[in-house]
XYZ file of C-alpha atoms in Angstrom:
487
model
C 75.259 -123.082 -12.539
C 76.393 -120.243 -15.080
C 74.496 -118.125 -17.072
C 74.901 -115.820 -20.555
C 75.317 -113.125 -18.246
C 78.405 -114.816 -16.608
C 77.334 -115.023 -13.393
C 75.830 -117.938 -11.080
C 72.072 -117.953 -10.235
C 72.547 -120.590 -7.506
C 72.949 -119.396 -4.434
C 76.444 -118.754 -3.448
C 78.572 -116.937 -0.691
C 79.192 -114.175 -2.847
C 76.306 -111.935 -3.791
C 78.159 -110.212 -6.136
C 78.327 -113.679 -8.292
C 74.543 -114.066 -8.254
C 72.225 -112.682 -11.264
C 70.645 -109.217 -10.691
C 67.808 -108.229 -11.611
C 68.960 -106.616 -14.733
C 70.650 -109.710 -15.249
C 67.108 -111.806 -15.264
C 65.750 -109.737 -17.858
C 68.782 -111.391 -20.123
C 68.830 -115.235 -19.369
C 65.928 -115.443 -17.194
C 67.626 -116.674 -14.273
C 68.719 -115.216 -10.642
C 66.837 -114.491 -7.897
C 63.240 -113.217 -7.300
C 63.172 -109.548 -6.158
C 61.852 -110.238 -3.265
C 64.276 -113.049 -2.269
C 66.058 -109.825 -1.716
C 64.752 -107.867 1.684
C 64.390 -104.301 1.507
C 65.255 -103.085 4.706
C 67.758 -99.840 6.042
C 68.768 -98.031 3.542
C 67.630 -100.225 0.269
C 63.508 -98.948 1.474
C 62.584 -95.821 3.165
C 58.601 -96.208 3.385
C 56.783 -98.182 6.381
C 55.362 -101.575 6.249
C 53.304 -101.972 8.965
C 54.590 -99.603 11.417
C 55.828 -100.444 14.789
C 54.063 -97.189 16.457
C 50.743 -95.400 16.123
C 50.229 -91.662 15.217
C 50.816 -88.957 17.540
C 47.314 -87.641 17.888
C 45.959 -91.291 19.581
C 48.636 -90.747 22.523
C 47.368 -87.010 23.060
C 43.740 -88.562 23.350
C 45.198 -90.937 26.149
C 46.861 -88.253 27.869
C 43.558 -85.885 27.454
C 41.379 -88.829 28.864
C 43.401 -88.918 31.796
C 42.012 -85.496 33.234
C 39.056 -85.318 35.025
C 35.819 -84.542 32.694
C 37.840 -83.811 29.548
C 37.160 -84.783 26.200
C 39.531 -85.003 23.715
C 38.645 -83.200 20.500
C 41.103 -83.313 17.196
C 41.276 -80.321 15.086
C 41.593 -82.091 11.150
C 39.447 -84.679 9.565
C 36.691 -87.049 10.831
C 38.792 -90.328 9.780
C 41.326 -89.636 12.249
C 39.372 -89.017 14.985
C 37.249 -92.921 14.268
C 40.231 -94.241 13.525
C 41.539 -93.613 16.806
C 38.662 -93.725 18.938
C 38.261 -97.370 17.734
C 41.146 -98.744 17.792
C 42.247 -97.638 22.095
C 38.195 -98.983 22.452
C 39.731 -102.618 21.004
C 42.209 -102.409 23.451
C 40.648 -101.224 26.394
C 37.142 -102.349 25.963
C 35.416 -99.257 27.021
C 33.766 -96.455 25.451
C 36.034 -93.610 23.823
C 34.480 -90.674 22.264
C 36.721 -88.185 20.683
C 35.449 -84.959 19.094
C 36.687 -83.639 15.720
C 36.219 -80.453 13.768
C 35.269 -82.266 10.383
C 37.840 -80.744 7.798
C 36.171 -80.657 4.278
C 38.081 -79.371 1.070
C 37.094 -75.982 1.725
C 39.063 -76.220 5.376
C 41.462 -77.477 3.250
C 41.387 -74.722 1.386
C 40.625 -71.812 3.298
C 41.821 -73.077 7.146
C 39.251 -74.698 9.625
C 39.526 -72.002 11.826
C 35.345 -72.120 11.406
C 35.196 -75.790 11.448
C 36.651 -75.653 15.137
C 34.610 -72.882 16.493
C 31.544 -74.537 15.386
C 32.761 -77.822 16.693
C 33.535 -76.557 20.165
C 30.056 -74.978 19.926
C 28.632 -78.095 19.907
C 30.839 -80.197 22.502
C 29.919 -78.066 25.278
C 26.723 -77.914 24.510
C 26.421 -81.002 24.138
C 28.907 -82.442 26.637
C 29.465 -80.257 28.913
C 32.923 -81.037 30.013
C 35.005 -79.185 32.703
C 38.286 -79.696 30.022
C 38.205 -79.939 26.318
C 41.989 -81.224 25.078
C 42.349 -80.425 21.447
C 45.482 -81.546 19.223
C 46.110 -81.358 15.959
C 45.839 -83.402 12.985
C 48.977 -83.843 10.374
C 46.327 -82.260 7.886
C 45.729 -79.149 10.039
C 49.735 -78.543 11.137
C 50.208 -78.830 7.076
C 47.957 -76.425 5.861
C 49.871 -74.117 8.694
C 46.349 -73.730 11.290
C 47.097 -71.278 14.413
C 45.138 -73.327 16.948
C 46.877 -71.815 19.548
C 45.393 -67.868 18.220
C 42.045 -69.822 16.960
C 41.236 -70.990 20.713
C 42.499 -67.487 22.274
C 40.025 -65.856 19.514
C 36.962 -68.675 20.304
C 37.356 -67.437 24.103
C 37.299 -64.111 23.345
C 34.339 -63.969 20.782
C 32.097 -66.291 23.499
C 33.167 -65.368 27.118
C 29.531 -64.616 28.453
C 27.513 -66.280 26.252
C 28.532 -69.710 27.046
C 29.996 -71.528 29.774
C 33.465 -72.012 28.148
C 35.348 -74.410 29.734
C 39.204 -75.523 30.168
C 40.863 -74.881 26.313
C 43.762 -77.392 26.114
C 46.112 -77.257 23.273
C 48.696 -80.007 22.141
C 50.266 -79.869 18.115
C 50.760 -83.354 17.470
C 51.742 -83.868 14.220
C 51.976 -87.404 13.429
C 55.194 -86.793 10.715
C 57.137 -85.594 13.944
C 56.547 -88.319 16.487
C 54.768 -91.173 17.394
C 51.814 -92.091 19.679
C 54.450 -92.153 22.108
C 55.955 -88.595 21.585
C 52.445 -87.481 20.712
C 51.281 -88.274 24.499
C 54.338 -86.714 26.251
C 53.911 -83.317 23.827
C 50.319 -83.777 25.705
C 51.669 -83.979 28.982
C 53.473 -81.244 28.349
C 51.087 -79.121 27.429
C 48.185 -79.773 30.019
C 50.824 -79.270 33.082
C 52.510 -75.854 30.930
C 48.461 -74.241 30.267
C 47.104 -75.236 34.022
C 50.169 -75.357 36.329
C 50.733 -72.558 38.425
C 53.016 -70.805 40.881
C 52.878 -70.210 44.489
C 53.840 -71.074 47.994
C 55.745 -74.649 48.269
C 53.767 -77.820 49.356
C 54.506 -80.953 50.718
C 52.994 -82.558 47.046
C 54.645 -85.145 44.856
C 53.902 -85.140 41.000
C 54.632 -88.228 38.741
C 54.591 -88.170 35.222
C 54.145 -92.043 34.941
C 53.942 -91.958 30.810
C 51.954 -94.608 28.955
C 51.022 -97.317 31.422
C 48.090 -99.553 31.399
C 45.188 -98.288 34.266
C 46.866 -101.374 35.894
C 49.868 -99.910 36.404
C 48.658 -96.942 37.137
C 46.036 -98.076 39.953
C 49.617 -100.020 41.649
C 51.269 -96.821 41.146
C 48.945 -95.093 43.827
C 49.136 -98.135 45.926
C 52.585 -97.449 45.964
C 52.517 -93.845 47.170
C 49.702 -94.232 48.949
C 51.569 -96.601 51.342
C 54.842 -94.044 51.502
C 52.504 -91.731 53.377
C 52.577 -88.842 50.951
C 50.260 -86.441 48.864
C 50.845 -87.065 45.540
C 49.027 -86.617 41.970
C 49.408 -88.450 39.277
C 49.233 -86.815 35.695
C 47.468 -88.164 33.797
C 45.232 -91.040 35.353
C 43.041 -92.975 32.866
C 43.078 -96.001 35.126
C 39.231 -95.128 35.788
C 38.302 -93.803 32.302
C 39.102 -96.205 30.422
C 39.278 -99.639 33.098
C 36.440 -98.401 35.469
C 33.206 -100.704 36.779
C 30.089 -101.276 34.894
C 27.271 -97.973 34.467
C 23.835 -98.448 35.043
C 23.494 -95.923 32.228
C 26.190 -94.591 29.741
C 27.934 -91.626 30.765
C 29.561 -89.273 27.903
C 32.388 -88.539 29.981
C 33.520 -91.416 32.496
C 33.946 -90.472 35.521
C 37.785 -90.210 37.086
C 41.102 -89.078 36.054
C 43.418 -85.988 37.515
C 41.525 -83.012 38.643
C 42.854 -79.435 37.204
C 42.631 -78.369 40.401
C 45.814 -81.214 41.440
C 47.249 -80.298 38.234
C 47.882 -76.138 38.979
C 49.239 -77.706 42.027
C 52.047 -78.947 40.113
C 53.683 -75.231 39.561
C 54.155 -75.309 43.761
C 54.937 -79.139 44.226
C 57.706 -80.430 46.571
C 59.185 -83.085 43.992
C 58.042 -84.118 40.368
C 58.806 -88.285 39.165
C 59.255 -88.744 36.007
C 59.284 -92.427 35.023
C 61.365 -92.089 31.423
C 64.269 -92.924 30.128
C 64.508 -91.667 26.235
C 62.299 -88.497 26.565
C 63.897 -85.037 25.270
C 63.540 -82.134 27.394
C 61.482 -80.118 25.075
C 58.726 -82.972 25.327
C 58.842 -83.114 28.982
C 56.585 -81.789 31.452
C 59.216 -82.264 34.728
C 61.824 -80.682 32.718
C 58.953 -77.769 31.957
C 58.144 -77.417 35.634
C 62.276 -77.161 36.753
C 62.747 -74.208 34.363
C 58.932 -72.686 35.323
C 58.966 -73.189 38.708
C 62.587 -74.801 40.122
C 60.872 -77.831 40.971
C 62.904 -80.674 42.133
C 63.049 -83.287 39.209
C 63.577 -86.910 39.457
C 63.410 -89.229 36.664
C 63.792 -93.213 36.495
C 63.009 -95.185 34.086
C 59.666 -97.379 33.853
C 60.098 -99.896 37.197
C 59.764 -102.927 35.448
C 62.079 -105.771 37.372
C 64.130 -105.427 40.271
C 67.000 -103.301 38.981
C 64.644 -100.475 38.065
C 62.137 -100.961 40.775
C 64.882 -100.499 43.361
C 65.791 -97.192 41.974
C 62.304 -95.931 41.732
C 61.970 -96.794 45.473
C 64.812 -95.329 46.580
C 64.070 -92.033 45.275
C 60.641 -92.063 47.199
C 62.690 -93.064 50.066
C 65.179 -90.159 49.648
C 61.757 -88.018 48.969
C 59.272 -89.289 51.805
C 62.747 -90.041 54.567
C 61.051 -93.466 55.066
C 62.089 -96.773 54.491
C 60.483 -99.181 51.823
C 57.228 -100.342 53.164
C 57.344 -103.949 54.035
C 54.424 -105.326 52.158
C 56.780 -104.118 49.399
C 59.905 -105.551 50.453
C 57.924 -108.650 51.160
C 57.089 -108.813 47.327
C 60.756 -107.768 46.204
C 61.829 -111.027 48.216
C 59.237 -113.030 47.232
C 60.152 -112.361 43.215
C 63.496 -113.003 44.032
C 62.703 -116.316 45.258
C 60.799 -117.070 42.480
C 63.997 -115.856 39.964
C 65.659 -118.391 41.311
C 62.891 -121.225 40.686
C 62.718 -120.735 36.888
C 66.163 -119.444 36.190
C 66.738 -123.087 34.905
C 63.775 -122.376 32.370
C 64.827 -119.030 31.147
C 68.213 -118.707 30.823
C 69.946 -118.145 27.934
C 66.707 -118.380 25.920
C 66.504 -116.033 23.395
C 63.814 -112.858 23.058
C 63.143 -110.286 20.675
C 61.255 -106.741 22.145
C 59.453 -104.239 20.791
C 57.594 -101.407 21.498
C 57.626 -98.169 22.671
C 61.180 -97.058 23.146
C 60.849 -96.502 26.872
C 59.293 -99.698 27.285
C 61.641 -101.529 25.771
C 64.294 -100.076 27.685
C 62.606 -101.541 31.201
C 62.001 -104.964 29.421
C 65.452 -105.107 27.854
C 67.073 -104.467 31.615
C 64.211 -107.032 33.157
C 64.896 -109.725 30.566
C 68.864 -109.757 30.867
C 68.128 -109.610 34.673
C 66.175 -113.106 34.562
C 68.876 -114.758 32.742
C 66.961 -114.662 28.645
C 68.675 -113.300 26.053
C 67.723 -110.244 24.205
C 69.097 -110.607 20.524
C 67.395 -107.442 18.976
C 65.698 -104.623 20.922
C 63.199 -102.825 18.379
C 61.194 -99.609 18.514
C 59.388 -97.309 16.115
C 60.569 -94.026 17.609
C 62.981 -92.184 16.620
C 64.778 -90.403 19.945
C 68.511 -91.473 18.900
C 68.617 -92.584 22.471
C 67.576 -95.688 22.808
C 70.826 -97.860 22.430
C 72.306 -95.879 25.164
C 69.501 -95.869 27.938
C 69.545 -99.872 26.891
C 73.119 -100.094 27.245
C 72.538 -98.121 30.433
C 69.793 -99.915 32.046
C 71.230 -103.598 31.378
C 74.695 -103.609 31.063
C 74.957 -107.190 31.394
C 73.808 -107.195 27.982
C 75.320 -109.030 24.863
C 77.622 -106.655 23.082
C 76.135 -108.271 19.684
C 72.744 -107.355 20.762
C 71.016 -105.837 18.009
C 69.264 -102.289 19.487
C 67.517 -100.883 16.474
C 64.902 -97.495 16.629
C 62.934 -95.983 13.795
C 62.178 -99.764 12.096
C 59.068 -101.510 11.793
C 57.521 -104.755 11.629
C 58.663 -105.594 7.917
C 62.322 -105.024 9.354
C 61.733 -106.525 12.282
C 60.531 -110.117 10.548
C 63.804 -110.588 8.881
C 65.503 -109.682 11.858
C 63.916 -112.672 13.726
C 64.051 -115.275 10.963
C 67.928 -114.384 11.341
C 68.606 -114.130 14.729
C 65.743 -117.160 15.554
C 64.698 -115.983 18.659
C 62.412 -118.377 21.256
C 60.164 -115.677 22.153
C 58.762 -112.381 20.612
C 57.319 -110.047 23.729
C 55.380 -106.876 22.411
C 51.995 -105.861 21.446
C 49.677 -107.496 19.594
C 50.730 -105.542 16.485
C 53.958 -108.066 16.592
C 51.509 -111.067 16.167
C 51.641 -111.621 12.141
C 55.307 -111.450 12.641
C 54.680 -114.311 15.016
C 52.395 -116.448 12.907
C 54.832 -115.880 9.855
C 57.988 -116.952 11.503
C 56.320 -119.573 13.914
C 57.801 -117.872 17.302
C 55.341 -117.551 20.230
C 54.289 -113.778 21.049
C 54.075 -112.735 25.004
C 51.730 -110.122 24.973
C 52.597 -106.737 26.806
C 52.351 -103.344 26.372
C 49.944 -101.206 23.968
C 48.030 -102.305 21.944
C 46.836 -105.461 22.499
C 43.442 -106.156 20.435
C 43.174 -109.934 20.844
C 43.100 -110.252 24.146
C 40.820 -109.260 26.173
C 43.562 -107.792 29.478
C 45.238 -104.985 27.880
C 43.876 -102.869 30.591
C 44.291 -104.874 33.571
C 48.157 -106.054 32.379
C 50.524 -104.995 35.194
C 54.081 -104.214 34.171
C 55.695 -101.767 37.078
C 57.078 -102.553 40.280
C 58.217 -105.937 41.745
C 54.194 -106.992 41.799
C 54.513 -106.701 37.702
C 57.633 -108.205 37.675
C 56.361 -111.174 39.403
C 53.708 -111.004 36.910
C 55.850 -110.777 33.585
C 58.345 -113.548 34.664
C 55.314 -116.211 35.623
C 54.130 -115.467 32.234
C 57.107 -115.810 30.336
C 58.471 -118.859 32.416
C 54.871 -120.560 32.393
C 55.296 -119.815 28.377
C 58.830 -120.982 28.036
C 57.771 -124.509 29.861
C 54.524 -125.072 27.823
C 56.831 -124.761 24.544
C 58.771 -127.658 26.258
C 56.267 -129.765 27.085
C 54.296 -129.330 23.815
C 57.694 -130.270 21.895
C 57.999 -133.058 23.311
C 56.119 -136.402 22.030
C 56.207 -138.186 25.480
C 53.945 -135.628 26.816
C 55.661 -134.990 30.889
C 53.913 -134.033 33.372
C 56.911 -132.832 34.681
C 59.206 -129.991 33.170
């Protein structure tokens, strides 16, 4: 149908033919703006990001060490706002300190916000490690936290008990939770490791796992036989068994004392795949110290798993346990038993980039289809280590970084996937476009096994394809009107 402008407002194959907006304001025709999606380079802001802020993955890290608390140098919002939502995912208490910015820190620095604040947490507290990072408000205004917590020691030694000072800037317009955790990492292994005489002593940098993951992890080592820390552990922390009374600080996570062990260890892991050298704590320890550095990506599947065994094998000089190559056979067995139900079904992921990378290479290795491989971060790496990791995959696969979930909704109601696997964040995309979610990953608020969801190692594996082939046959059997018994 033609207008006064000359142009068609019906849809046609030709966008240039249909009204414009401009064009609407003449006949009254054409298209609704928002029939229009605003995605790339039409929209810069962020509709409902796909990652969190970079402070909330230092407090994970910071939980992770024995007795610390994590403390955040900027306003009192971001500190509740992240203390309640990792409590909604991992159902225990969180509390996170804050130095209370006002308009006159604003102003004038909180330099005296965060002395009086520290004041107060060990007094209160009395933890053997306080882990402060920094707010986007605080790295604006330009705050030396760094000279401020060199100063606070200086001013108190003697009159207090000061305890460990950890520093991490974590501005949230540089990273996300993701980055924010590793520039943790970092920082906790640079401020406590030391050097000495070599040890037999393996460190892993696991990154952000659930306390699931993290408790197989040390099965895992435990049963090659070797000393070994892990840095950080939050499986207790935040997963650990019911208190007869509250305790401020949970008992659990990495002592400092394994931690300045890391300076003289044998061999660091780090499980990562996109992660820059400058945020990396192995990469730290290799220039410090001359470590030995190996890094895999996250074990999820058989591909990956294989290649994070085989580097404790070439570490420890022994052979796979066989409780563990009983599992890896076991898995396979059961690939083959529900290949029928997953292949060529089509998924889209999301998450954090490193995660996606071990689901992307687990998924193509189970016969679905990934059609678009999504993440909020922003490493410029993440097609690659995909590409990398599954190279069995599509060439049309979409691998997009630095999107969220706005983008990512009219990327699935064009490529219409059978599955959506992600966190819980991915779930209004889900009810919107009518594909089922799988649940993985962080967060996950409406569920209640966020912390006890394992991922790594063939034992995950085994986990993660039950789940999606169990999901994959219910959609069959609920689509169909006879009702089988059989699928």
């Amino acid at each position: 149908m033609s207008c006064k402008c000359g142009k068609t407002c019906a849809p046609v194959e030709s966008p240039a033919n249909i009204c414009t907006t401009e064009d609407k304001a003449k006949c009254g025709c054409g298209p609704a703006p928002e029939a229009t999606p605003l995605t790339g380079k039409n929209f810069t802001a962020t509709r409902n990001a796909c990652k969190l802020c970079a402070p909330l993955g230092a407090c994970l890290a910071f939980r992770g060490i024995e007795g610390c608390l994590p403390f955040l140098h900027g306003s009192q919002g971001c500190a509740t706002y992240i203390r309640r939502y990792m409590i909604s995912h991992f159902r225990e208490p969180m509390d996170i300190a804050s130095s209370n910015f006002g308009e006159e820190s604003v102003v004038f620095g909180g330099r005296g916000n965060l002395n009086e604040g520290l004041k107060h947490v060990i007094e209160g507290y009395k933890p053997k490690v306080i882990g402060i990072a920094t707010t986007c408000l605080a790295e604006t205004i330009g705050d030396d936290v760094h000279m401020y917590v060199k100063d606070f020691i200086k001013e108190n030694e003697g009159s207090i008990s000061i305890p460990h000072l950890l520093h991490a800037s974590t501005p949230s317009y540089a990273g996300s939770h993701a980055d924010g955790y590793q520039w943790a990492v970092r920082a906790i292994v640079d401020q406590l490791a030391v050097d000495g005489p070599n040890e037999k002593f393996i460190g892993v940098f696991p990154g952000m796992i659930s306390p699931a993951d993290l408790r197989h992890l040390r099965e895992i080592m435990d049963d090659f036989g070797m000393q070994f820390s892990i840095v950080p552990d939050y499986s207790d922390p935040l997963d650990g068994p019911v208190w007869g009374e509250y305790h401020r600080i949970p008992e659990g996570g990495t002592p400092v004392s394994e931690i300045s062990k890391l300076g003289r260890a044998s061999a660091i892991i780090e499980l990562a795949s996109t992660i820059a050298d400058k945020q990396s704590a192995a990469t730290l320890l290799d220039e410090k110290f001359s470590t030995a550095v190996f890094r895999v990506g996250l074990p999820i599947g058989i591909r990956q798993s294989d290649k994070f065994y085989k580097v404790l094998e070439q570490i420890t000089g022994r052979p796979t346990p066989a409780k563990h190559a009983g599992e890896r056979g076991r898995l396979i067995d059961a690939y083959v038993d529900g290949h029928k139900y997953a292949f060529g079904k089509k998924v889209v992921i999301f998450g954090e980039e490193d995660f996606v990378v071990g689901l992307t290479a687990f998924c193509a290795e189970i016969g679905l289809k990934p059609v678009l491989c999504a993440s909020g971060g922003k490493s410029g790496k993440l097609k690659t280590c995909i590409r990398d990791a599954a190279p069995e995959l599509d060439p049309e696969t979409e691998i997009l970084e630095g999107v969220d979930f706005a983008e990512i909704e009219v990327a699935v109601n064009h490529l219409k996937p059978d599955l959506l696997i992600g966190n819980s964040k991915g779930f209004s995309v889900s009810r919107k476009t009518s594909v089922p979610l799988v649940r993985v990953g962080f967060p996950i608020h409406d569920r209640v096994s966020g912390s006890r969801t394992l991922h790594l190692g063939y034992r995950g594996a085994q986990r993660l394809f039950d789940t999606l082939v169990d999901k994959l046959m219910e959609m069959k059997q609920d689509g169909n009107d006879i009702g089988y018994t059989y699928i």
